Amino acid sequence: EVELLESGGEYVPPGGSLRLSCAASGFTFSDYAMNWVRQAPGKGLEWVSAVSGGGTTYYADSVKGRFTISRDNSKNTLHLQLNSLRSEDTAVYYCAKERAVGGLGSFDHWGQGTLVTVSS
Amino acid sequence: DIQMTQSPSSLSASVGDRVTITCRASQDINVWLNWYQQKPGRAPNFLIYAASRLQSGVPSRFSASGSGTDFTLTISSLQPEDSATYYCQETYGPPYTFGQGTKVEIK
């Protein structure tokens, strides 16, 4: 059974930094692209970033240059480094697994999410 | 970036009703379109991929169609557990864009 468990969300002031992690199990982690998707309070879903199994990275324009996605295939773990945080980054951040090996853009399993609150 | 527009934003229907949600893309995305269901306080649930392919485990009352710019999600006989917000999402990117969501309520 696929399981994704996010951690690292907390309260941080504007301009601050944070590192989110997602521990994966139940599938061959290195075979699948992984994603971060966020949801601001009471709002819709926003794709943030993706990393292919081989390490190619992709970002939404809203976070490019501020966020860095990475993966450790030896530890089945996905990370998102959040720098220069703004109030508009406040959201629940979900880790999401790609549906198909070699695919991009379809999220078939999601974690429970971790809340990042950016406020002074 | 591609813009995704869903309609309606919300609807209320009775158990057993047929419900249809529409999603329009700002450019031709072929069949690169997914649908998700999200209940309050929960992570999204993956329903449909490639515009019309039902994800394993999703009830057969859910179906979807479309290509190019216009897509629909249909619930053939609405059940109480279908009360949720539904999102379309294009996979033509990255970046990947979601629609704004359609909230389905049970009368």
Short mmCIF file of N, CA and C in Angstrom, two decimals, chain A:
data_model
loop_
_atom_site.label_atom_id
_atom_site.label_comp_id
_atom_site.label_asym_id
_atom_site.label_seq_id
_atom_site.Cartn_x
_atom_site.Cartn_y
_atom_site.Cartn_z
N GLU A 1 0.84 -1.19 0.00
CA GLU A 1 0.00 0.00 0.00
C GLU A 1 0.89 1.25 0.00
N VAL A 2 0.59 2.16 -0.91
CA VAL A 2 1.34 3.40 -1.00
C VAL A 2 1.03 4.29 0.21
N GLU A 3 2.08 4.79 0.83
CA GLU A 3 1.92 5.75 1.93
C GLU A 3 2.87 6.91 1.73
N LEU A 4 2.37 8.10 1.95
CA LEU A 4 3.16 9.33 1.87
C LEU A 4 2.91 10.11 3.14
N LEU A 5 3.98 10.46 3.84
CA LEU A 5 3.84 11.15 5.12
C LEU A 5 4.69 12.40 5.12
N GLU A 6 4.01 13.56 5.07
CA GLU A 6 4.72 14.84 5.08
C GLU A 6 5.04 15.27 6.50
N SER A 7 6.08 16.09 6.61
CA SER A 7 6.44 16.69 7.89
C SER A 7 7.18 18.00 7.63
N GLY A 8 7.32 18.80 8.68
CA GLY A 8 8.13 20.00 8.59
C GLY A 8 7.36 21.30 8.56
N GLY A 9 6.06 21.24 8.38
CA GLY A 9 5.28 22.47 8.33
C GLY A 9 5.21 23.12 9.71
N GLU A 10 5.31 24.43 9.71
CA GLU A 10 5.20 25.16 10.97
C GLU A 10 4.97 26.64 10.69
N TYR A 11 4.94 27.40 11.76
CA TYR A 11 4.75 28.85 11.72
C TYR A 11 6.13 29.49 11.47
N VAL A 12 6.19 30.40 10.46
CA VAL A 12 7.46 31.03 10.12
C VAL A 12 7.20 32.49 9.72
N PRO A 13 8.09 33.42 10.07
CA PRO A 13 7.88 34.83 9.70
C PRO A 13 8.20 35.08 8.23
N PRO A 14 7.65 36.15 7.66
CA PRO A 14 7.99 36.50 6.27
C PRO A 14 9.49 36.63 6.09
N GLY A 15 9.98 36.09 4.96
CA GLY A 15 11.41 36.08 4.69
C GLY A 15 12.12 34.87 5.24
N GLY A 16 11.44 34.08 6.02
CA GLY A 16 12.05 32.92 6.65
C GLY A 16 12.16 31.73 5.72
N SER A 17 12.71 30.65 6.25
CA SER A 17 12.93 29.43 5.49
C SER A 17 12.37 28.23 6.24
N LEU A 18 12.15 27.17 5.46
CA LEU A 18 11.57 25.96 6.03
C LEU A 18 11.93 24.80 5.10
N ARG A 19 12.06 23.61 5.64
CA ARG A 19 12.28 22.43 4.81
C ARG A 19 11.20 21.42 5.10
N LEU A 20 10.45 21.05 4.07
CA LEU A 20 9.43 20.04 4.18
C LEU A 20 10.00 18.70 3.71
N SER A 21 9.50 17.64 4.31
CA SER A 21 9.91 16.29 3.91
C SER A 21 8.68 15.43 3.69
N CYS A 22 8.85 14.41 2.85
CA CYS A 22 7.79 13.44 2.58
C CYS A 22 8.41 12.06 2.55
N ALA A 23 8.03 11.23 3.50
CA ALA A 23 8.53 9.86 3.56
C ALA A 23 7.59 8.95 2.79
N ALA A 24 8.13 8.22 1.83
CA ALA A 24 7.32 7.38 0.96
C ALA A 24 7.56 5.90 1.23
N SER A 25 6.52 5.11 1.06
CA SER A 25 6.65 3.66 1.19
C SER A 25 5.57 2.98 0.36
N GLY A 26 5.79 1.69 0.10
CA GLY A 26 4.79 0.92 -0.61
C GLY A 26 4.94 0.88 -2.12
N PHE A 27 6.00 1.50 -2.65
CA PHE A 27 6.26 1.46 -4.08
C PHE A 27 7.75 1.71 -4.32
N THR A 28 8.21 1.45 -5.53
CA THR A 28 9.62 1.67 -5.87
C THR A 28 9.81 3.16 -6.12
N PHE A 29 10.23 3.86 -5.09
CA PHE A 29 10.27 5.33 -5.08
C PHE A 29 11.04 5.89 -6.27
N SER A 30 12.18 5.32 -6.58
CA SER A 30 13.05 5.89 -7.61
C SER A 30 12.45 5.81 -9.02
N ASP A 31 11.41 5.01 -9.19
CA ASP A 31 10.80 4.85 -10.52
C ASP A 31 9.82 5.96 -10.88
N TYR A 32 9.39 6.73 -9.88
CA TYR A 32 8.28 7.66 -10.09
C TYR A 32 8.68 9.11 -9.84
N ALA A 33 8.15 9.99 -10.69
CA ALA A 33 8.25 11.40 -10.38
C ALA A 33 7.42 11.70 -9.13
N MET A 34 7.82 12.73 -8.41
CA MET A 34 7.12 13.15 -7.21
C MET A 34 6.85 14.65 -7.29
N ASN A 35 5.79 15.05 -6.61
CA ASN A 35 5.31 16.43 -6.72
C ASN A 35 4.97 17.03 -5.36
N TRP A 36 4.96 18.35 -5.32
CA TRP A 36 4.37 19.10 -4.22
C TRP A 36 3.22 19.93 -4.80
N VAL A 37 2.08 19.85 -4.12
CA VAL A 37 0.89 20.61 -4.48
C VAL A 37 0.42 21.30 -3.20
N ARG A 38 0.03 22.58 -3.30
CA ARG A 38 -0.38 23.28 -2.09
C ARG A 38 -1.81 23.80 -2.21
N GLN A 39 -2.37 24.10 -1.05
CA GLN A 39 -3.73 24.60 -0.99
C GLN A 39 -3.82 25.65 0.11
N ALA A 40 -3.98 26.90 -0.28
CA ALA A 40 -4.15 27.97 0.69
C ALA A 40 -5.49 27.79 1.42
N PRO A 41 -5.61 28.30 2.63
CA PRO A 41 -6.84 28.12 3.40
C PRO A 41 -8.08 28.57 2.63
N GLY A 42 -9.03 27.65 2.45
CA GLY A 42 -10.28 27.96 1.78
C GLY A 42 -10.17 28.13 0.28
N LYS A 43 -9.01 27.82 -0.30
CA LYS A 43 -8.79 28.02 -1.73
C LYS A 43 -8.60 26.71 -2.46
N GLY A 44 -8.32 26.80 -3.76
CA GLY A 44 -8.14 25.63 -4.59
C GLY A 44 -6.72 25.09 -4.56
N LEU A 45 -6.50 24.11 -5.43
CA LEU A 45 -5.21 23.43 -5.49
C LEU A 45 -4.25 24.15 -6.43
N GLU A 46 -2.98 24.18 -6.04
CA GLU A 46 -1.95 24.81 -6.86
C GLU A 46 -0.74 23.89 -6.92
N TRP A 47 -0.38 23.44 -8.11
CA TRP A 47 0.84 22.66 -8.28
C TRP A 47 2.04 23.56 -8.02
N VAL A 48 3.02 23.03 -7.27
CA VAL A 48 4.19 23.81 -6.87
C VAL A 48 5.45 23.37 -7.59
N SER A 49 5.71 22.06 -7.56
CA SER A 49 7.00 21.59 -8.07
C SER A 49 6.96 20.09 -8.31
N ALA A 50 7.83 19.62 -9.19
CA ALA A 50 7.96 18.19 -9.46
C ALA A 50 9.43 17.84 -9.65
N VAL A 51 9.73 16.59 -9.37
CA VAL A 51 11.07 16.05 -9.66
C VAL A 51 10.90 14.67 -10.26
N SER A 52 11.56 14.43 -11.38
CA SER A 52 11.48 13.12 -12.03
C SER A 52 12.27 12.10 -11.23
N GLY A 53 12.12 10.84 -11.57
CA GLY A 53 12.88 9.81 -10.89
C GLY A 53 14.38 10.02 -11.02
N GLY A 54 14.79 10.58 -12.15
CA GLY A 54 16.20 10.83 -12.41
C GLY A 54 16.71 12.16 -11.88
N GLY A 55 15.80 12.98 -11.32
CA GLY A 55 16.23 14.21 -10.69
C GLY A 55 15.97 15.50 -11.45
N THR A 56 15.34 15.44 -12.61
CA THR A 56 14.99 16.67 -13.33
C THR A 56 13.89 17.40 -12.54
N THR A 57 14.05 18.71 -12.39
CA THR A 57 13.13 19.46 -11.55
C THR A 57 12.30 20.45 -12.36
N TYR A 58 11.12 20.76 -11.84
CA TYR A 58 10.18 21.67 -12.48
C TYR A 58 9.52 22.50 -11.38
N TYR A 59 9.22 23.77 -11.70
CA TYR A 59 8.66 24.67 -10.70
C TYR A 59 7.55 25.54 -11.29
N ALA A 60 6.58 25.89 -10.45
CA ALA A 60 5.62 26.93 -10.79
C ALA A 60 6.35 28.27 -10.77
N ASP A 61 5.89 29.20 -11.62
CA ASP A 61 6.52 30.51 -11.67
C ASP A 61 6.48 31.21 -10.30
N SER A 62 5.41 30.95 -9.54
CA SER A 62 5.22 31.63 -8.26
C SER A 62 6.28 31.27 -7.22
N VAL A 63 6.99 30.17 -7.43
CA VAL A 63 7.99 29.74 -6.44
C VAL A 63 9.39 29.60 -7.02
N LYS A 64 9.52 29.78 -8.33
CA LYS A 64 10.81 29.61 -8.98
C LYS A 64 11.83 30.57 -8.38
N GLY A 65 13.00 30.04 -8.05
CA GLY A 65 14.05 30.86 -7.45
C GLY A 65 13.98 30.95 -5.95
N ARG A 66 12.87 30.52 -5.37
CA ARG A 66 12.71 30.56 -3.91
C ARG A 66 12.61 29.17 -3.30
N PHE A 67 11.99 28.24 -4.02
CA PHE A 67 11.80 26.88 -3.53
C PHE A 67 12.72 25.93 -4.30
N THR A 68 13.17 24.87 -3.61
CA THR A 68 14.00 23.85 -4.25
C THR A 68 13.49 22.47 -3.88
N ILE A 69 13.16 21.70 -4.89
CA ILE A 69 12.71 20.32 -4.67
C ILE A 69 13.91 19.39 -4.82
N SER A 70 13.92 18.34 -4.02
CA SER A 70 14.98 17.34 -4.13
C SER A 70 14.44 16.00 -3.65
N ARG A 71 15.17 14.96 -3.98
CA ARG A 71 14.77 13.63 -3.54
C ARG A 71 16.00 12.83 -3.16
N ASP A 72 15.81 11.93 -2.20
CA ASP A 72 16.85 11.00 -1.79
C ASP A 72 16.31 9.61 -2.03
N ASN A 73 16.67 9.02 -3.16
CA ASN A 73 16.13 7.72 -3.53
C ASN A 73 16.62 6.61 -2.60
N SER A 74 17.75 6.81 -1.92
CA SER A 74 18.26 5.80 -0.99
C SER A 74 17.43 5.76 0.29
N LYS A 75 16.74 6.89 0.59
CA LYS A 75 15.92 6.97 1.81
C LYS A 75 14.44 7.10 1.50
N ASN A 76 14.07 6.98 0.23
CA ASN A 76 12.65 7.09 -0.17
C ASN A 76 12.01 8.37 0.38
N THR A 77 12.73 9.46 0.22
CA THR A 77 12.27 10.72 0.81
C THR A 77 12.32 11.84 -0.21
N LEU A 78 11.28 12.67 -0.17
CA LEU A 78 11.15 13.86 -1.00
C LEU A 78 11.27 15.08 -0.09
N HIS A 79 11.92 16.12 -0.59
CA HIS A 79 12.07 17.34 0.19
C HIS A 79 11.62 18.55 -0.62
N LEU A 80 11.24 19.60 0.11
CA LEU A 80 11.00 20.90 -0.50
C LEU A 80 11.60 21.95 0.42
N GLN A 81 12.61 22.65 -0.07
CA GLN A 81 13.23 23.74 0.67
C GLN A 81 12.52 25.03 0.28
N LEU A 82 11.96 25.72 1.27
CA LEU A 82 11.21 26.95 1.04
C LEU A 82 12.02 28.11 1.61
N ASN A 83 12.44 29.02 0.76
CA ASN A 83 13.18 30.20 1.18
C ASN A 83 12.40 31.47 0.83
N SER A 84 12.79 32.57 1.45
CA SER A 84 12.18 33.88 1.17
C SER A 84 10.65 33.79 1.21
N LEU A 85 10.16 33.19 2.28
CA LEU A 85 8.72 32.92 2.36
C LEU A 85 7.90 34.20 2.45
N ARG A 86 6.73 34.14 1.83
CA ARG A 86 5.79 35.28 1.79
C ARG A 86 4.47 34.82 2.41
N SER A 87 3.65 35.78 2.78
CA SER A 87 2.35 35.43 3.36
C SER A 87 1.51 34.58 2.39
N GLU A 88 1.67 34.84 1.11
CA GLU A 88 0.88 34.08 0.12
C GLU A 88 1.36 32.63 -0.04
N ASP A 89 2.44 32.26 0.62
CA ASP A 89 2.89 30.87 0.63
C ASP A 89 2.18 30.05 1.72
N THR A 90 1.40 30.71 2.56
CA THR A 90 0.65 30.01 3.59
C THR A 90 -0.31 29.02 2.95
N ALA A 91 -0.17 27.75 3.31
CA ALA A 91 -0.98 26.71 2.68
C ALA A 91 -0.70 25.36 3.33
N VAL A 92 -1.57 24.42 3.05
CA VAL A 92 -1.26 23.02 3.29
C VAL A 92 -0.47 22.53 2.09
N TYR A 93 0.68 21.92 2.35
CA TYR A 93 1.53 21.39 1.29
C TYR A 93 1.38 19.87 1.25
N TYR A 94 0.96 19.38 0.09
CA TYR A 94 0.78 17.95 -0.12
C TYR A 94 1.93 17.39 -0.96
N CYS A 95 2.38 16.24 -0.57
CA CYS A 95 3.29 15.43 -1.39
C CYS A 95 2.41 14.51 -2.23
N ALA A 96 2.71 14.37 -3.52
CA ALA A 96 1.87 13.55 -4.39
C ALA A 96 2.73 12.72 -5.34
N LYS A 97 2.37 11.48 -5.46
CA LYS A 97 3.09 10.53 -6.31
C LYS A 97 2.54 10.58 -7.74
N GLU A 98 3.44 10.45 -8.71
CA GLU A 98 3.04 10.35 -10.10
C GLU A 98 2.35 9.02 -10.34
N ARG A 99 1.36 9.01 -11.26
CA ARG A 99 0.60 7.80 -11.53
C ARG A 99 1.41 6.72 -12.23
N ALA A 100 2.19 7.12 -13.23
CA ALA A 100 2.84 6.13 -14.08
C ALA A 100 4.36 6.31 -14.10
N VAL A 101 5.07 5.22 -14.22
CA VAL A 101 6.51 5.27 -14.38
C VAL A 101 6.85 6.08 -15.63
N GLY A 102 7.70 7.07 -15.46
CA GLY A 102 8.08 7.90 -16.59
C GLY A 102 7.11 9.03 -16.90
N GLY A 103 6.00 9.04 -16.20
CA GLY A 103 4.99 10.06 -16.46
C GLY A 103 5.20 11.31 -15.65
N LEU A 104 4.45 12.35 -16.01
CA LEU A 104 4.47 13.61 -15.28
C LEU A 104 3.07 14.20 -15.29
N GLY A 105 2.66 14.71 -14.15
CA GLY A 105 1.45 15.51 -14.13
C GLY A 105 0.18 14.86 -13.66
N SER A 106 0.20 13.60 -13.28
CA SER A 106 -0.99 12.92 -12.78
C SER A 106 -0.69 12.36 -11.40
N PHE A 107 -1.47 12.78 -10.41
CA PHE A 107 -1.12 12.54 -9.01
C PHE A 107 -2.08 11.51 -8.41
N ASP A 108 -1.65 10.27 -8.34
CA ASP A 108 -2.58 9.21 -7.95
C ASP A 108 -2.60 8.92 -6.46
N HIS A 109 -1.58 9.29 -5.72
CA HIS A 109 -1.57 9.13 -4.28
C HIS A 109 -1.05 10.41 -3.64
N TRP A 110 -1.71 10.80 -2.54
CA TRP A 110 -1.38 12.03 -1.85
C TRP A 110 -1.12 11.75 -0.37
N GLY A 111 -0.26 12.56 0.23
CA GLY A 111 -0.11 12.50 1.67
C GLY A 111 -1.24 13.26 2.34
N GLN A 112 -1.16 13.35 3.66
CA GLN A 112 -2.21 14.03 4.42
C GLN A 112 -2.00 15.54 4.47
N GLY A 113 -0.81 15.98 4.08
CA GLY A 113 -0.51 17.41 4.03
C GLY A 113 0.16 17.91 5.29
N THR A 114 0.94 18.99 5.15
CA THR A 114 1.57 19.66 6.28
C THR A 114 1.36 21.16 6.11
N LEU A 115 0.96 21.82 7.20
CA LEU A 115 0.57 23.23 7.14
C LEU A 115 1.76 24.15 7.34
N VAL A 116 1.94 25.05 6.39
CA VAL A 116 2.94 26.11 6.50
C VAL A 116 2.20 27.42 6.68
N THR A 117 2.52 28.13 7.75
CA THR A 117 1.90 29.42 8.02
C THR A 117 2.98 30.48 8.04
N VAL A 118 2.88 31.45 7.15
CA VAL A 118 3.85 32.54 7.07
C VAL A 118 3.18 33.81 7.60
N SER A 119 3.66 34.25 8.74
CA SER A 119 3.04 35.42 9.38
C SER A 119 3.99 36.03 10.38
N SER A 120 3.90 37.35 10.51
CA SER A 120 4.71 38.04 11.51
C SER A 120 3.97 38.10 12.85
#
